[in-house]
Tab-separated table of C-alpha atoms in Angstrom:
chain	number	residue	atom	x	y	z
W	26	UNK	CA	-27.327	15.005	65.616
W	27	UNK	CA	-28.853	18.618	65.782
W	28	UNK	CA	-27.689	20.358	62.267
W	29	UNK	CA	-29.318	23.652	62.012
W	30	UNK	CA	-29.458	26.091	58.852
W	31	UNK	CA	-31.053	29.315	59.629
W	32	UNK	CA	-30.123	32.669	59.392
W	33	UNK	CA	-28.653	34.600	62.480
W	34	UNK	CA	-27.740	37.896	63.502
W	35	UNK	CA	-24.169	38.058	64.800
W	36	UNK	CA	-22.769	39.746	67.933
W	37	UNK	CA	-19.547	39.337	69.465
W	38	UNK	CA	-18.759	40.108	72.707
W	39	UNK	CA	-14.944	40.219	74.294
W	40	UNK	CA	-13.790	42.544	77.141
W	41	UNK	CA	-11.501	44.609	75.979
W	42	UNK	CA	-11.352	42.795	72.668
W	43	UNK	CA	-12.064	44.515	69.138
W	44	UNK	CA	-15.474	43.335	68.195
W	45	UNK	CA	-15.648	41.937	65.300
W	46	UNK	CA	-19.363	42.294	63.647
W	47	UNK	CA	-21.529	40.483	60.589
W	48	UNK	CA	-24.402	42.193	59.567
W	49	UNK	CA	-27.752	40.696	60.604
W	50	UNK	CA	-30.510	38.869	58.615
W	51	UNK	CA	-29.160	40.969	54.892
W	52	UNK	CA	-26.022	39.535	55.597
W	53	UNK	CA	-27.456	35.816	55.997
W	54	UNK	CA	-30.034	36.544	53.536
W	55	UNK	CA	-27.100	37.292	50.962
W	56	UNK	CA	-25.368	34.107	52.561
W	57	UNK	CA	-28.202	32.051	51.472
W	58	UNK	CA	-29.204	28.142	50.757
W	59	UNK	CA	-26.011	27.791	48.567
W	60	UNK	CA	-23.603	28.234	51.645
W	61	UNK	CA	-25.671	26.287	53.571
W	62	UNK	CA	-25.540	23.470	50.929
W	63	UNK	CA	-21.838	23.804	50.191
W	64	UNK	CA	-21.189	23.116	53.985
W	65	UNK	CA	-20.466	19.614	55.649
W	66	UNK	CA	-23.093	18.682	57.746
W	67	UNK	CA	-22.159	20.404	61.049
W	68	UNK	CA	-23.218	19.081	64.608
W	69	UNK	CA	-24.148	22.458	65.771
W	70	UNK	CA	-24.172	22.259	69.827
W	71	UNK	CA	-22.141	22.674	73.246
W	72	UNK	CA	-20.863	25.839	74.540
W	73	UNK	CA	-22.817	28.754	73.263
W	74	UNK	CA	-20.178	31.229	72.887
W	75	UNK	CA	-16.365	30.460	72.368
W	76	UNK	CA	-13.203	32.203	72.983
W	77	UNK	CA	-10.130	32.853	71.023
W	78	UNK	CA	-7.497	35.105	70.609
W	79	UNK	CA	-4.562	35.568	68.636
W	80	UNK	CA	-3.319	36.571	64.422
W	81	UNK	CA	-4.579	40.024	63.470
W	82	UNK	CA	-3.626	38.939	59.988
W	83	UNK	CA	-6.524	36.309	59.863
W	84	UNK	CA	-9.401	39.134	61.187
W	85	UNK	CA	-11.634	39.563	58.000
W	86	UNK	CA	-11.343	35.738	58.041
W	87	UNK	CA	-12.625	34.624	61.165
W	88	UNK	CA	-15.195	37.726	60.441
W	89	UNK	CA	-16.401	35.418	57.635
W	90	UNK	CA	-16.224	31.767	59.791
W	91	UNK	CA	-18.263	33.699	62.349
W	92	UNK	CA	-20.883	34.682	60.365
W	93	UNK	CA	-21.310	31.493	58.753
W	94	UNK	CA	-21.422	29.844	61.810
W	95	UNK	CA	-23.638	32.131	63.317
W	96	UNK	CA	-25.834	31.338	60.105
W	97	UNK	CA	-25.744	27.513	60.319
W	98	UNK	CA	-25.647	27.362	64.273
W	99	UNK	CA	-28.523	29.444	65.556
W	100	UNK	CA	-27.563	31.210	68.396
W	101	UNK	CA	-23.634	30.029	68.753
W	102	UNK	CA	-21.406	32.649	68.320
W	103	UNK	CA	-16.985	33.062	68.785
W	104	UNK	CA	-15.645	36.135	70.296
W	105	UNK	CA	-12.190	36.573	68.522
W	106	UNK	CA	-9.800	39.137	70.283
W	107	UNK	CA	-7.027	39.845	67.286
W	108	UNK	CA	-4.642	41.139	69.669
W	109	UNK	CA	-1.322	39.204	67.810
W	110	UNK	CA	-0.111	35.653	67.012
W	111	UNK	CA	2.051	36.230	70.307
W	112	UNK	CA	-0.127	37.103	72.953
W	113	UNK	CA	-2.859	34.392	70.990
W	114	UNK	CA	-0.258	31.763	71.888
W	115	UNK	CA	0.351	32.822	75.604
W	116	UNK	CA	-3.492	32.807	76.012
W	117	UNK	CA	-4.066	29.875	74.536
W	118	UNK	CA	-1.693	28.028	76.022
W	119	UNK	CA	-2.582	29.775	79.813
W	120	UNK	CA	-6.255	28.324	79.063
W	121	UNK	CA	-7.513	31.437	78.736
W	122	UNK	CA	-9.378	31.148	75.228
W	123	UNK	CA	-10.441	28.164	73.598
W	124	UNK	CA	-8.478	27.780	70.906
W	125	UNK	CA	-5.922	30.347	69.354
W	126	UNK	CA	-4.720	32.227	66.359
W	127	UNK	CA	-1.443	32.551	65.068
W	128	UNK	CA	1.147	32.856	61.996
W	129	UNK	CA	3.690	30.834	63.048
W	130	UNK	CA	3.038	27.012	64.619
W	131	UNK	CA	3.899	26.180	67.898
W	132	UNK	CA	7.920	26.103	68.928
W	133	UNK	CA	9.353	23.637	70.655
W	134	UNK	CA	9.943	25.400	73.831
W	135	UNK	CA	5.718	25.928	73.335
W	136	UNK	CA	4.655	22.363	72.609
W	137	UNK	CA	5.103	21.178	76.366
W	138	UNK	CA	2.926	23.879	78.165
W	139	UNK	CA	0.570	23.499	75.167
W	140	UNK	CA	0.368	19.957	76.428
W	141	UNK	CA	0.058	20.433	80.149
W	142	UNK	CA	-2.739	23.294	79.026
W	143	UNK	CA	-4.638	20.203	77.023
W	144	UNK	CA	-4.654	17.676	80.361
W	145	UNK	CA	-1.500	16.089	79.256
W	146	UNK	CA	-2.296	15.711	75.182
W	147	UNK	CA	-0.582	16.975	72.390
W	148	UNK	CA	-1.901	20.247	70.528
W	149	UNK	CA	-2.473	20.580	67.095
W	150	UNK	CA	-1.360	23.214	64.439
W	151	UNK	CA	-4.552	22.880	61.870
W	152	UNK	CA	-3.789	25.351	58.865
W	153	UNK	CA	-7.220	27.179	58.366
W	154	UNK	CA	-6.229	30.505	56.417
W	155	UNK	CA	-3.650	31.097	53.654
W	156	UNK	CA	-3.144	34.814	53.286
W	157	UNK	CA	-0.837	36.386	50.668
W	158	UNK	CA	1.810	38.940	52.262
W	159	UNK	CA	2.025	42.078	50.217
W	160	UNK	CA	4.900	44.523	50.193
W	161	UNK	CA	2.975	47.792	50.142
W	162	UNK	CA	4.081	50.996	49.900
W	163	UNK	CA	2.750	54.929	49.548
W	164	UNK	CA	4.907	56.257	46.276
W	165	UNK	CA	2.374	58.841	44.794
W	166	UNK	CA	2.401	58.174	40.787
W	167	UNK	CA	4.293	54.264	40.837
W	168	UNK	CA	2.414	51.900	39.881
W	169	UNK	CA	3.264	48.765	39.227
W	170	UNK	CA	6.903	48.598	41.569
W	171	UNK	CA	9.166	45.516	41.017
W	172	UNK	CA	11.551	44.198	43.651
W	173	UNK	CA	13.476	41.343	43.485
W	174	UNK	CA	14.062	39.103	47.474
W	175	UNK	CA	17.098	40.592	47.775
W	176	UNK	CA	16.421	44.280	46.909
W	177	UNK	CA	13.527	44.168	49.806
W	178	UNK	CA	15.936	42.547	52.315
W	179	UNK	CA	18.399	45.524	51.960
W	180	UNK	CA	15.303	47.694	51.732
W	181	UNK	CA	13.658	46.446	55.106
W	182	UNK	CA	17.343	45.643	57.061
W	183	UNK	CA	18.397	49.391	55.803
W	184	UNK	CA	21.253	48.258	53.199
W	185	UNK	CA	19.035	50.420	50.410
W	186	UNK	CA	17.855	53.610	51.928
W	187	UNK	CA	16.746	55.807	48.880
W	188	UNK	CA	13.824	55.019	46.210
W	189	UNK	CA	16.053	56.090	43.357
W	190	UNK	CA	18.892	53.174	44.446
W	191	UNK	CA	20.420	51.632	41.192
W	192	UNK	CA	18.934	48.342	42.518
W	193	UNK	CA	15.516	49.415	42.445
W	194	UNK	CA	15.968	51.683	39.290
W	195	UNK	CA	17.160	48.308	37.395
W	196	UNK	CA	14.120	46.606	38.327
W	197	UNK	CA	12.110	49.362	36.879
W	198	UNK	CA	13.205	51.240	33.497
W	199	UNK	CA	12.072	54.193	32.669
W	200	UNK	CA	9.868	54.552	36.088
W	201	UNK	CA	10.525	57.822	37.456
W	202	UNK	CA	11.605	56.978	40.808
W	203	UNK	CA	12.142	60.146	42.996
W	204	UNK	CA	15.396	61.092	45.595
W	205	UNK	CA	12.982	60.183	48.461
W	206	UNK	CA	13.657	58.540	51.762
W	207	UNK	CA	12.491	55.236	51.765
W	208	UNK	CA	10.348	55.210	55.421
W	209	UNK	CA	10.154	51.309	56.763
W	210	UNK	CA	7.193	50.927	58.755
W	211	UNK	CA	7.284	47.245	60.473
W	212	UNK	CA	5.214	45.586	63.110
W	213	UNK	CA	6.022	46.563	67.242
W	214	UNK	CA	4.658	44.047	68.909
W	215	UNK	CA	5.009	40.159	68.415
W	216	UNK	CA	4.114	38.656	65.236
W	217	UNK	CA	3.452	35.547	63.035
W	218	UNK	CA	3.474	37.679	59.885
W	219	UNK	CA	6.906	39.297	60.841
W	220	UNK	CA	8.181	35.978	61.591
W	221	UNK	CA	6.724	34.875	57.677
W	222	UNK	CA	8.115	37.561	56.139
W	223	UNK	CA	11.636	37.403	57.864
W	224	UNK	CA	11.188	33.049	56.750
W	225	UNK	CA	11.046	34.251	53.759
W	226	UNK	CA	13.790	36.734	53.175
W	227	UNK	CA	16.217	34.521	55.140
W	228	UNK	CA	14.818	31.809	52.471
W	229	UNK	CA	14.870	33.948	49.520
W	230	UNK	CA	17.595	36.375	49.893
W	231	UNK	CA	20.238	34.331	52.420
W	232	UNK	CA	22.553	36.458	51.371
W	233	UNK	CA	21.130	39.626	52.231
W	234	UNK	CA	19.093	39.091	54.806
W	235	UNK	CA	21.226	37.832	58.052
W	236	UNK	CA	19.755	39.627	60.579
W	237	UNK	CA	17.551	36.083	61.399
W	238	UNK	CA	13.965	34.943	62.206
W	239	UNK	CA	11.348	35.549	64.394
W	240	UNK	CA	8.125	37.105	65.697
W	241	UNK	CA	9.839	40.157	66.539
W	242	UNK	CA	10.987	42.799	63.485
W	243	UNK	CA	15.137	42.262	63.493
W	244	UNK	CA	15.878	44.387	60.507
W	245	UNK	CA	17.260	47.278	62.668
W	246	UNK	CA	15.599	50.380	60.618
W	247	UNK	CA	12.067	52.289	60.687
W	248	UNK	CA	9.537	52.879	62.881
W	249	UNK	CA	7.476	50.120	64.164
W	250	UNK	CA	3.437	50.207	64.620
W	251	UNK	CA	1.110	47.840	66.075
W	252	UNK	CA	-0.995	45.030	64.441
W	253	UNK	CA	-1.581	45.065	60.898
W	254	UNK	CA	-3.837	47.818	60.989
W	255	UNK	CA	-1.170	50.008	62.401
W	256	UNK	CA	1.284	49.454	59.731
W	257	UNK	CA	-1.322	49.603	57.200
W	258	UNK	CA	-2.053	52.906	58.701
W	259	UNK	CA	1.511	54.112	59.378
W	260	UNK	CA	1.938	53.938	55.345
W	261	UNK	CA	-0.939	55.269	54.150
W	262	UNK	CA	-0.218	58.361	55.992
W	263	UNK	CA	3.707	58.527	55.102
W	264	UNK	CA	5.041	58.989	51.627
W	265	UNK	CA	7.710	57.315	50.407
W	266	UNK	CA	6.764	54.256	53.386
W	267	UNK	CA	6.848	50.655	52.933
W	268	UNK	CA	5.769	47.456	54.810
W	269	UNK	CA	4.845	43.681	55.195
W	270	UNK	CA	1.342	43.321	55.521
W	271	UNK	CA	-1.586	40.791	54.352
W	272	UNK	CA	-3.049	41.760	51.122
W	273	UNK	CA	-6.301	42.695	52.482
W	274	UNK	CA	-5.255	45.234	54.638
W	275	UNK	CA	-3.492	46.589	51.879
W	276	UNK	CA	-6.218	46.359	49.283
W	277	UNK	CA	-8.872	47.948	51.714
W	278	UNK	CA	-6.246	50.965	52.436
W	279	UNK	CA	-5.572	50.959	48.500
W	280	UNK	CA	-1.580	50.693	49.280
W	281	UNK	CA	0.899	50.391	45.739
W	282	UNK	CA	1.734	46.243	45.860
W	283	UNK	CA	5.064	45.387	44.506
W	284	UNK	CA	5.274	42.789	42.167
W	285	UNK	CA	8.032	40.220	43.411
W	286	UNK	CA	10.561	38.655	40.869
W	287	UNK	CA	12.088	35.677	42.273
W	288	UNK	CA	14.065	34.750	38.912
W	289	UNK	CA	11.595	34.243	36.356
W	290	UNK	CA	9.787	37.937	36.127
W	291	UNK	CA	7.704	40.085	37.937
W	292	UNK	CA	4.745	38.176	39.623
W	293	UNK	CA	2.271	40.501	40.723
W	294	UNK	CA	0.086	39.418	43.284
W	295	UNK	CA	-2.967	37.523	42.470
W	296	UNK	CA	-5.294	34.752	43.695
W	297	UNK	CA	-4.399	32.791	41.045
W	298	UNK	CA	-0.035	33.307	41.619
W	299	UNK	CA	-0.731	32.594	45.494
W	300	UNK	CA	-2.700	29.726	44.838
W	301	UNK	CA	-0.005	27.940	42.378
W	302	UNK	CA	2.816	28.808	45.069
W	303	UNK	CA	0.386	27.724	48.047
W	304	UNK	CA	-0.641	24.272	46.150
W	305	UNK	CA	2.919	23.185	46.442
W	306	UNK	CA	2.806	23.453	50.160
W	307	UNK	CA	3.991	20.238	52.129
W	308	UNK	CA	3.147	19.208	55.422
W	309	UNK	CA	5.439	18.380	57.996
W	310	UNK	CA	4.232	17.802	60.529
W	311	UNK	CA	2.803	14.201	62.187
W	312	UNK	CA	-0.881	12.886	62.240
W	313	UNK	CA	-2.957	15.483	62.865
W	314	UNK	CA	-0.791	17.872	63.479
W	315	UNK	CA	-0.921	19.730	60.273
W	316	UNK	CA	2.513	22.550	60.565
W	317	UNK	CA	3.418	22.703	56.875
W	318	UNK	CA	6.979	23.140	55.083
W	319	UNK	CA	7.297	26.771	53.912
W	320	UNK	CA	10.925	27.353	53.325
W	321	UNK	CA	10.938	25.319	49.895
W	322	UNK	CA	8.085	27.180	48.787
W	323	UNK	CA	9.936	30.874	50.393
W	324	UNK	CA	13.027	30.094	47.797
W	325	UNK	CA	10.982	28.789	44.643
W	326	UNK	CA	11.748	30.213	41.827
W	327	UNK	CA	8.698	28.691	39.687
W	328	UNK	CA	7.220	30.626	37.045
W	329	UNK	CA	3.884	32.636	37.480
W	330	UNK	CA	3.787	31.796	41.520
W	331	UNK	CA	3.873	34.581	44.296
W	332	UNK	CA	5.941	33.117	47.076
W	333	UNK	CA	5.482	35.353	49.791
W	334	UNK	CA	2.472	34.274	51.700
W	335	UNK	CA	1.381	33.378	55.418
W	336	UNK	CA	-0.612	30.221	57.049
W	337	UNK	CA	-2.747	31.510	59.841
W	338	UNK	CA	-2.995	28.132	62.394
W	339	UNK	CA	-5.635	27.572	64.852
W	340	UNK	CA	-4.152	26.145	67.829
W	341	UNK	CA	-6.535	23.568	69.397
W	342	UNK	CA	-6.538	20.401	72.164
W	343	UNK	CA	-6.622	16.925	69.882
W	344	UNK	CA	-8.404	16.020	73.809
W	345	UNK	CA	-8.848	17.871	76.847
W	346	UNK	CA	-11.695	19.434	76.570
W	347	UNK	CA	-14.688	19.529	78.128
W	348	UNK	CA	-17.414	17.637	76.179
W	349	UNK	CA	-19.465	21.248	75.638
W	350	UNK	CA	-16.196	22.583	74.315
W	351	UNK	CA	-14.971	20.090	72.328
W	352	UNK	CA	-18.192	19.935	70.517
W	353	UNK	CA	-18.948	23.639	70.090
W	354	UNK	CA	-14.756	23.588	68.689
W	355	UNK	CA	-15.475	21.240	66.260
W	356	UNK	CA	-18.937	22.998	64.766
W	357	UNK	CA	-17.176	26.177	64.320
W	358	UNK	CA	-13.972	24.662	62.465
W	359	UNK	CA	-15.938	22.673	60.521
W	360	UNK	CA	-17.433	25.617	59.355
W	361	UNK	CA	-14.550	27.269	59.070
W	362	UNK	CA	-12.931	24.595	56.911
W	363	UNK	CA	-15.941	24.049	54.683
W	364	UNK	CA	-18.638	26.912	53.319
W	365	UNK	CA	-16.592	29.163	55.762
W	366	UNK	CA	-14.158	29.452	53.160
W	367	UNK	CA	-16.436	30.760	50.059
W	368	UNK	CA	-16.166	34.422	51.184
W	369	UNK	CA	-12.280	34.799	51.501
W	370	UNK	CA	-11.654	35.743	48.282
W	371	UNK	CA	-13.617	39.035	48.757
W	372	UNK	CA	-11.792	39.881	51.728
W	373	UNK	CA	-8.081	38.955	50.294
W	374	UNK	CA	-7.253	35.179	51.410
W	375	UNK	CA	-6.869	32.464	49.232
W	376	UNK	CA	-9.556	29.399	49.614
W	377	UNK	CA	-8.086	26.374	50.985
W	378	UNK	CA	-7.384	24.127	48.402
W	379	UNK	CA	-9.251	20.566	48.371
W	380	UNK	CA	-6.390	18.361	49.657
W	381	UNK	CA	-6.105	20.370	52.965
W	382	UNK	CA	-9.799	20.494	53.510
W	383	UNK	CA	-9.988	16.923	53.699
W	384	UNK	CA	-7.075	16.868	55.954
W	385	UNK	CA	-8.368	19.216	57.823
W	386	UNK	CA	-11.632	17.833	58.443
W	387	UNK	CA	-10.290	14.378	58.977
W	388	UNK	CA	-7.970	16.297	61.982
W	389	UNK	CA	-11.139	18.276	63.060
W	390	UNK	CA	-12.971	14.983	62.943
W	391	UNK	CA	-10.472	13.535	65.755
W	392	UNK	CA	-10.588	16.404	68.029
W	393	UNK	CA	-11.787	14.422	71.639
């Protein structure tokens, strides 16, 4: 078994791809013995340099894996194109990356070509990131915006079209809410968070939100931008705009984040409210195949728990591989499932509680 544990600088490399950077020896330096000793033993090894593609939304969190990888697997390195959970899918399943990204598991019309892409063996969902979803917004002087699932359904499908609406106005006394255009700003091209966000208004809000599911925006209003980045950018620049978008996108562009009341008050969002809503996550899915059951959580009404968050899947071959791949797969999830997660928190994910890192690493474990 070769386990290495020194430092590494990082460089990613992907045509066309956004590269996606760690800082050198300071950043391994600041990394230190305590990652290294938090970490499973990893059987660093194979292919040198891995591909994937896919999820924007988990970026700053396969920044982190990387680096850690890079730190306990001298000289191994992933080159992570964030181009969407859609096109992450396609690519993955075309065998053009490794393993892929994306917000949403597999579909059924998916899970045969995933196959015939893995030699003729099933793929796996494995659940590596839990990101809360923020509803952000650019409203100059409101802080602190409430919205209850059904006021941001009629918000985002066009039903409430003015920041001063009696809806929103009940939700916050005595804010001073201004006669402003309320600007939706939603994603353009195919996406897992989309699809997340419209689970959970459909889940929430039934009876507002009927316009369906799916990895493309159906609310019918807006303007539409690309990638998380986009949208994050879109608001920022537009007063009186509002969007889905992960919570660290929003926290680095320093967005307003509505607190969400799904019954029993305002929740605002927090580590600490995702985590309680996350830890009642159940899987559904068989084996290894680790899809979970969101729409129970979408509707829950429980006290002190922010609903509205995504599960970022990697999409990988339970066998098919070849043995340099396979090997190299494994390292880097392991990573990622293990000391790769003591960073997130600093970027705006939520740590992977216990329970799914041992299923996890059991599913990792089996990977042929």
């Amino acid at each position: 078994m070769n386990i290495k544990r020194h430092g590494a600088a990082l460089g990613l490399v992907a045509a066309s791809a956004l590269l996606l950077s760690a800082c050198g020896s300071d950043n391994n330096a600041q990394r230190g013995d305590t990652a290294a000793a938090n970490s499973a033993n990893v059987d660093c090894g194979g292919k040198k340099e891995l591909s994937a593609e896919g999820s924007s939304a988990q970026t700053n969190a396969i920044q982190e894996f990387v680096a850690e990888y890079a730190h306990i697997c001298d000289g191994f390195n992933v080159a992570y194109n964030p181009t969407g959970s859609g096109a992450g899918v396609k690519q993955f399943i075309g065998g053009q990356v490794d393993f892929g990204g994306s917000d949403s598991p597999l579909k059924e019309s998916e899970v045969e070509k995933a196959m015939q892409r893995c030699s003729g063996n099933p793929a796996w969902n494995l659940p590596m990131v839990f990101g809360p979803v923020a509803v952000a917004y650019n409203l100059p002087g409101m802080e602190g915006l409430v919205l209850k699932p059904d006021t941001i359904a009629k918000i985002f499908n066009g039903g409430i079209k003015k920041w001063n609406d009696p809806a929103i106005r009940e939700l916050n006394s005595g804010a001073n809410l201004p006669d402003k255009n309320i600007v939706v700003i939603y994603r353009s091209d195919e996406s897992g968070t989309t699809d997340n966000f419209q689970k959970y208004l459909q889940a929430a809000a039934k009876d507002s939100w009927t316009q369906g599911v799916g990895k493309s925006f159906k609310g019918d209003t807006g303007e539409g931008k690309a990638k998380s980045q986009g949208v994050t950018d879109g608001v920022k620049a537009t007063e009186g705009a509002i969007t889905y978008v992960e919570k660290s996108f929003a926290d680095a562009a320093n967005l307003g984040i509505a607190k969400i009341d799904s019954g029993a008050g305002p929740v605002e969002l927090t580590d600490e409210a995702a985590g309680k809503a996350i830890a009642a996550a159940k899987i559904k899915g068989s084996g290894h195949d680790l899809v979970l059951d969101l729409n129970a959580l979408y509707a829950s009404k429980e006290p002190g728990a922010y609903p509205l968050v995504l599960v970022t899947y990697e999409l990988v071959c339970s066998k098919g591989y070849d043995a340099e791949t396979s090997k190299a797969v494994k390292a880097f999830l392991t990573t990622a499932a293990t000391s790769g997660q003591d960073n997130l928190t600093k970027v705006g994910y939520v740590p992977l509680p216990q329970e799914f890192r041992t299923k996890l690493l059991d599913a990792i474990k089996a990977i042929a």
